[in-house]
Short mmCIF file of C-alpha atoms in Angstrom, two decimals:
data_model
loop_
_atom_site.label_atom_id
_atom_site.label_comp_id
_atom_site.label_asym_id
_atom_site.label_seq_id
_atom_site.Cartn_x
_atom_site.Cartn_y
_atom_site.Cartn_z
CA MET Q 1 -88.98 -41.66 103.32
CA SER Q 2 -88.89 -43.87 106.07
CA PRO Q 3 -85.49 -44.77 107.75
CA VAL Q 4 -83.64 -47.94 106.21
CA SER Q 5 -81.85 -50.13 108.56
CA GLN Q 6 -78.12 -50.49 107.97
CA PHE Q 7 -75.83 -52.48 110.38
CA PRO Q 8 -74.96 -51.39 112.52
CA THR Q 9 -76.66 -47.83 112.55
CA THR Q 10 -80.06 -47.02 111.27
CA THR Q 11 -79.91 -44.29 108.67
CA THR Q 12 -82.24 -42.06 106.81
CA PRO Q 13 -82.18 -41.87 103.05
CA SER Q 14 -80.43 -39.18 101.30
CA MET Q 15 -80.99 -37.22 97.79
CA GLU Q 16 -80.42 -40.75 95.96
CA ALA Q 17 -83.76 -41.76 97.31
CA LEU Q 18 -85.37 -38.68 95.45
CA PRO Q 19 -86.84 -39.06 91.88
CA LYS Q 20 -84.35 -38.02 89.29
CA ASP Q 21 -86.59 -34.98 88.06
CA HIS Q 22 -86.96 -33.77 91.67
CA PRO Q 23 -86.13 -30.00 92.05
CA LEU Q 24 -83.25 -30.60 94.22
CA ARG Q 25 -81.64 -33.18 91.89
CA LEU Q 26 -82.06 -30.76 89.02
CA MET Q 27 -80.18 -28.22 91.09
CA TYR Q 28 -77.58 -30.58 92.34
CA PRO Q 29 -77.27 -33.50 90.00
CA ASP Q 30 -75.60 -36.57 90.99
CA ASN Q 31 -73.28 -36.49 88.15
CA ILE Q 32 -72.20 -33.00 88.74
CA TYR Q 33 -68.50 -34.01 88.71
CA PRO Q 34 -67.41 -37.69 86.72
CA ASN Q 35 -66.32 -40.59 88.49
CA GLY Q 36 -69.09 -40.66 91.04
CA SER Q 37 -69.85 -43.61 93.38
CA TYR Q 38 -70.78 -44.55 96.91
CA TYR Q 39 -68.76 -45.86 99.87
CA PRO Q 40 -71.19 -48.25 102.03
CA SER Q 41 -69.81 -47.39 105.09
CA PRO Q 42 -70.96 -48.40 108.72
CA PHE Q 43 -72.62 -45.40 109.39
CA GLY Q 44 -74.51 -44.90 106.35
CA LYS Q 45 -73.63 -44.81 102.43
CA THR Q 46 -71.19 -41.92 101.48
CA ARG Q 47 -71.25 -40.10 98.13
CA TYR Q 48 -67.90 -39.22 96.60
CA TRP Q 49 -66.25 -38.28 93.24
CA ILE Q 50 -62.69 -38.34 92.31
CA ILE Q 51 -61.80 -36.14 89.44
CA GLY Q 52 -58.23 -35.22 87.81
CA PRO Q 53 -55.08 -37.37 86.71
CA GLU Q 54 -54.36 -40.36 88.71
CA GLU Q 55 -50.71 -39.33 89.16
CA GLY Q 56 -51.64 -35.90 90.45
CA THR Q 57 -51.15 -34.53 93.79
CA LYS Q 58 -54.03 -35.78 95.95
CA VAL Q 59 -56.29 -33.19 97.95
CA THR Q 60 -59.44 -33.41 99.58
CA LEU Q 61 -62.26 -30.75 99.60
CA ILE Q 62 -64.71 -30.70 102.65
CA HIS Q 63 -67.87 -28.61 102.18
CA GLY Q 64 -69.96 -26.85 105.18
CA ILE Q 65 -72.98 -27.20 107.16
CA THR Q 66 -75.86 -26.88 104.53
CA THR Q 67 -74.39 -27.01 100.84
CA PRO Q 68 -72.73 -30.26 99.69
CA SER Q 69 -69.98 -30.74 97.27
CA ILE Q 70 -71.47 -28.26 94.57
CA VAL Q 71 -70.00 -25.77 96.57
CA TRP Q 72 -66.63 -26.44 95.16
CA LYS Q 73 -67.58 -26.76 91.44
CA HIS Q 74 -65.16 -23.98 90.18
CA ILE Q 75 -62.48 -24.84 92.33
CA ALA Q 76 -62.52 -28.48 91.76
CA ASP Q 77 -62.81 -28.54 88.15
CA HIS Q 78 -60.03 -25.97 87.99
CA LEU Q 79 -57.78 -27.90 90.37
CA ALA Q 80 -58.37 -31.15 88.38
CA SER Q 81 -57.57 -29.35 85.14
CA LYS Q 82 -54.33 -28.17 86.72
CA GLY Q 83 -53.07 -31.80 87.24
CA PHE Q 84 -54.45 -32.43 91.05
CA ARG Q 85 -56.20 -35.56 91.81
CA VAL Q 86 -59.15 -34.40 93.85
CA LEU Q 87 -61.46 -36.00 96.09
CA LEU Q 88 -65.28 -34.58 97.08
CA TYR Q 89 -67.71 -36.19 98.99
CA ASP Q 90 -70.95 -34.99 100.72
CA LEU Q 91 -70.76 -35.17 104.50
CA TYR Q 92 -73.16 -37.29 106.51
CA GLY Q 93 -76.73 -35.94 106.22
CA ARG Q 94 -76.13 -33.82 103.24
CA GLY Q 95 -76.69 -34.41 99.50
CA TYR Q 96 -76.44 -37.69 98.43
CA SER Q 97 -74.66 -39.14 101.73
CA GLU Q 98 -77.43 -40.56 104.07
CA ALA Q 99 -77.78 -39.57 107.73
CA PRO Q 100 -77.07 -41.61 110.44
CA ASP Q 101 -79.18 -41.97 113.48
CA LEU Q 102 -76.06 -40.47 115.68
CA PRO Q 103 -75.05 -37.30 116.88
CA SER Q 104 -73.44 -35.22 114.41
CA ASP Q 105 -70.29 -34.69 116.32
CA ALA Q 106 -66.71 -34.08 115.44
CA ASN Q 107 -65.78 -37.70 115.79
CA LEU Q 108 -68.31 -38.88 113.48
CA PHE Q 109 -67.16 -36.51 110.58
CA GLY Q 110 -63.52 -36.94 111.22
CA LEU Q 111 -63.93 -40.81 111.02
CA GLN Q 112 -66.16 -40.34 107.77
CA LEU Q 113 -63.27 -39.16 106.03
CA ALA Q 114 -60.60 -41.65 107.37
CA LEU Q 115 -62.99 -44.58 106.42
CA LEU Q 116 -63.41 -43.20 103.06
CA LEU Q 117 -59.87 -42.67 102.50
CA GLN Q 118 -59.06 -46.21 103.29
CA TYR Q 119 -62.00 -47.45 101.20
CA ILE Q 120 -60.55 -45.61 98.09
CA GLY Q 121 -56.67 -46.71 98.90
CA TRP Q 122 -55.40 -43.40 99.64
CA GLU Q 123 -52.45 -43.34 101.96
CA SER Q 124 -52.65 -39.60 102.66
CA THR Q 125 -53.98 -36.54 101.15
CA ASP Q 126 -53.62 -32.56 101.37
CA ILE Q 127 -57.19 -31.36 102.68
CA VAL Q 128 -59.21 -27.89 102.28
CA GLY Q 129 -61.98 -27.53 104.51
CA PHE Q 130 -64.60 -24.90 104.37
CA SER Q 131 -66.74 -23.61 107.08
CA ILE Q 132 -67.53 -26.54 109.27
CA GLY Q 133 -65.51 -28.54 106.85
CA GLY Q 134 -62.45 -26.37 108.17
CA ALA Q 135 -63.61 -27.60 111.74
CA THR Q 136 -63.88 -31.25 110.34
CA THR Q 137 -60.53 -30.60 108.70
CA ALA Q 138 -58.82 -29.55 112.25
CA ILE Q 139 -60.35 -32.73 113.59
CA PHE Q 140 -59.21 -35.13 111.03
CA THR Q 141 -55.76 -33.90 111.25
CA THR Q 142 -55.74 -34.10 115.19
CA LEU Q 143 -57.10 -37.80 114.95
CA PHE Q 144 -55.33 -39.03 111.96
CA PRO Q 145 -52.02 -37.03 111.29
CA HIS Q 146 -50.58 -39.69 109.00
CA LEU Q 147 -53.36 -39.35 106.56
CA VAL Q 148 -52.40 -35.76 106.17
CA ARG Q 149 -50.05 -35.63 103.49
CA GLN Q 150 -48.47 -31.58 104.07
CA ASN Q 151 -51.00 -29.09 103.23
CA VAL Q 152 -54.01 -28.11 105.27
CA VAL Q 153 -56.22 -25.06 104.20
CA LEU Q 154 -59.10 -23.83 106.58
CA MET Q 155 -61.17 -21.68 104.59
CA SER Q 156 -63.64 -19.49 106.39
CA SER Q 157 -63.35 -22.08 109.35
CA ALA Q 158 -65.76 -22.61 112.22
CA GLY Q 159 -64.84 -24.30 115.15
CA LEU Q 160 -64.09 -21.66 117.76
CA MET Q 161 -67.24 -19.39 117.25
CA GLU Q 162 -69.21 -18.31 120.47
CA PRO Q 163 -72.36 -20.29 121.03
CA ARG Q 164 -75.26 -18.71 119.51
CA ASP Q 165 -79.17 -19.31 119.16
CA SER Q 166 -80.78 -19.86 115.59
CA SER Q 167 -82.30 -16.29 115.97
CA GLN Q 168 -78.75 -15.05 115.78
CA VAL Q 169 -77.47 -17.12 112.84
CA PRO Q 170 -77.34 -14.43 109.79
CA HIS Q 171 -79.89 -14.98 107.03
CA VAL Q 172 -78.32 -16.61 104.09
CA THR Q 173 -78.19 -14.50 101.07
CA HIS Q 174 -76.33 -16.61 98.54
CA GLU Q 175 -79.27 -17.80 95.80
CA THR Q 176 -77.67 -21.28 95.40
CA VAL Q 177 -77.01 -21.90 99.03
CA SER Q 178 -80.47 -20.70 100.44
CA GLY Q 179 -82.02 -22.64 97.82
CA LEU Q 180 -80.29 -25.77 98.64
CA ARG Q 181 -80.87 -25.27 102.16
CA ALA Q 182 -84.52 -24.89 101.66
CA LEU Q 183 -84.93 -27.82 99.24
CA GLN Q 184 -82.90 -30.17 101.32
CA THR Q 185 -85.09 -28.94 104.47
CA GLU Q 186 -88.36 -29.85 102.38
CA ALA Q 187 -87.08 -33.19 100.98
CA LEU Q 188 -84.70 -34.72 103.26
CA PRO Q 189 -86.52 -35.88 106.57
CA ARG Q 190 -83.81 -35.33 109.30
CA PHE Q 191 -82.09 -32.53 107.62
CA SER Q 192 -82.90 -29.81 110.07
CA GLU Q 193 -82.33 -32.08 112.87
CA VAL Q 194 -78.77 -33.04 111.39
CA LEU Q 195 -78.04 -29.25 111.13
CA ALA Q 196 -79.35 -28.48 114.80
CA SER Q 197 -76.97 -31.52 115.85
CA THR Q 198 -73.86 -30.40 113.98
CA ARG Q 199 -74.19 -27.02 115.77
CA ARG Q 200 -74.98 -28.46 119.27
CA GLU Q 201 -72.49 -31.36 119.16
CA GLY Q 202 -69.35 -29.32 118.50
CA LEU Q 203 -68.37 -28.38 114.91
CA VAL Q 204 -69.12 -24.85 115.13
CA THR Q 205 -67.82 -24.15 118.72
CA GLY Q 206 -65.51 -25.76 121.34
CA LEU Q 207 -62.83 -26.96 119.23
CA GLN Q 208 -59.80 -25.35 121.05
CA HIS Q 209 -58.14 -28.64 121.88
CA ALA Q 210 -58.35 -29.66 118.22
CA PHE Q 211 -56.64 -26.45 117.06
CA GLU Q 212 -53.99 -26.43 119.88
CA THR Q 213 -52.83 -29.84 118.95
CA ILE Q 214 -52.51 -29.09 115.26
CA GLY Q 215 -50.68 -26.03 116.40
CA ARG Q 216 -47.90 -28.32 117.23
CA SER Q 217 -47.94 -30.06 114.19
CA ASP Q 218 -45.27 -30.11 111.41
CA LYS Q 219 -47.85 -29.47 108.36
CA ARG Q 220 -48.23 -26.44 106.51
CA PHE Q 221 -51.53 -24.51 107.24
CA LEU Q 222 -53.16 -21.82 105.45
CA ILE Q 223 -56.07 -19.84 106.89
CA VAL Q 224 -57.99 -18.41 104.10
CA HIS Q 225 -60.80 -16.10 105.20
CA GLY Q 226 -62.87 -13.50 103.64
CA THR Q 227 -62.82 -9.94 105.14
CA GLN Q 228 -66.61 -9.36 104.75
CA ASP Q 229 -67.68 -12.74 105.92
CA GLU Q 230 -70.74 -12.17 107.87
CA VAL Q 231 -71.59 -15.84 109.00
CA VAL Q 232 -67.95 -16.72 110.36
CA PRO Q 233 -66.63 -13.19 110.96
CA PHE Q 234 -62.97 -12.61 109.93
CA ALA Q 235 -62.05 -12.43 113.63
CA GLU Q 236 -62.36 -15.97 113.73
CA ALA Q 237 -59.44 -16.36 111.52
CA HIS Q 238 -57.29 -14.68 114.03
CA LYS Q 239 -58.46 -16.65 116.69
CA ILE Q 240 -57.45 -19.85 114.94
CA ARG Q 241 -54.29 -18.46 114.23
CA GLY Q 242 -53.84 -17.67 117.73
CA TYR Q 243 -53.85 -21.55 118.46
CA ILE Q 244 -51.75 -22.32 115.07
CA PRO Q 245 -49.05 -19.31 115.13
CA GLN Q 246 -47.05 -20.78 112.24
CA ALA Q 247 -50.06 -20.68 110.08
CA GLU Q 248 -50.17 -18.14 106.94
CA LEU Q 249 -53.11 -15.94 107.08
CA VAL Q 250 -54.50 -15.07 103.70
CA PRO Q 251 -57.35 -12.43 103.78
CA ILE Q 252 -59.35 -12.48 100.56
CA GLU Q 253 -60.50 -8.66 100.57
CA GLY Q 254 -64.41 -8.18 99.83
CA ALA Q 255 -65.21 -11.78 100.29
CA SER Q 256 -68.41 -13.14 101.92
CA HIS Q 257 -68.70 -16.50 103.82
CA TYR Q 258 -69.59 -18.11 100.46
CA MET Q 259 -66.53 -17.32 98.64
CA PRO Q 260 -65.63 -20.72 96.90
CA MET Q 261 -68.98 -19.86 94.98
CA GLU Q 262 -68.42 -16.32 94.73
CA GLU Q 263 -67.53 -14.65 91.47
CA GLY Q 264 -64.29 -12.86 91.88
CA SER Q 265 -63.58 -14.53 94.96
CA TRP Q 266 -62.76 -17.99 93.93
CA PRO Q 267 -60.28 -17.30 91.17
CA GLN Q 268 -58.31 -15.22 93.86
CA ILE Q 269 -58.40 -18.55 96.03
CA ILE Q 270 -57.28 -20.76 93.28
CA MET Q 271 -54.36 -18.24 92.21
CA ASP Q 272 -53.04 -17.19 95.74
CA VAL Q 273 -53.76 -20.06 97.38
CA LEU Q 274 -54.59 -23.45 96.34
CA CYS Q 275 -52.20 -23.51 93.02
CA LYS Q 276 -49.21 -22.95 95.28
CA MET Q 277 -49.93 -26.11 97.33
#
């Protein structure tokens, strides 16, 4: 797939350009949730879904570095069934959202959500961010606090980790995560470049200022972290809480990094955290 020109930014196509019977699209179909659509943002098309009753409390779920919105399947469906109005979307360069020819930095991803909320007409939302989605949540809450309703959940959140090279990144053992990563690497021309840029440009580390800023916020913060997280170690939760002392720390005993998809972990997240928002 060759880059497509879209004013004002050149972008690389997403999974949308792949044949319907491509293994990646079979594993992660574009109708995994109902009510899917695209927002033609100035930085590339963003795929999003809105599920749950219109009158429900609004909550936005932000996925991590490699696995797009499929990571929320159990949690999103349950929240919608409990009356929440749930927004899901793929970050730039993942899944069905195009990759802009720009650094994958914190400002880009914070702006992506702000523009999307404006497009769909949401004045504010609670936010749950997983892994670099947690870092994106911190950036978004720093830049656009008026768009955050009340609750901010930082789940297995990155943002304060020590820099490390690719040889130090733990091997992915979760079958769905590893499969999606391999297929996206193979099928999306700039996927590996986007991942490298995301790590290099400051969504994994270096966000002390953002966490320090939101630590002075009047929002309600919950830090949710698996005690057996091998990707973003549990100690990172304590580092984040050091900047947000008013936050409630919720350990998920025995959970790995991929707890939103992990049987035995995601039901606990729903019962102990999300349904109490």
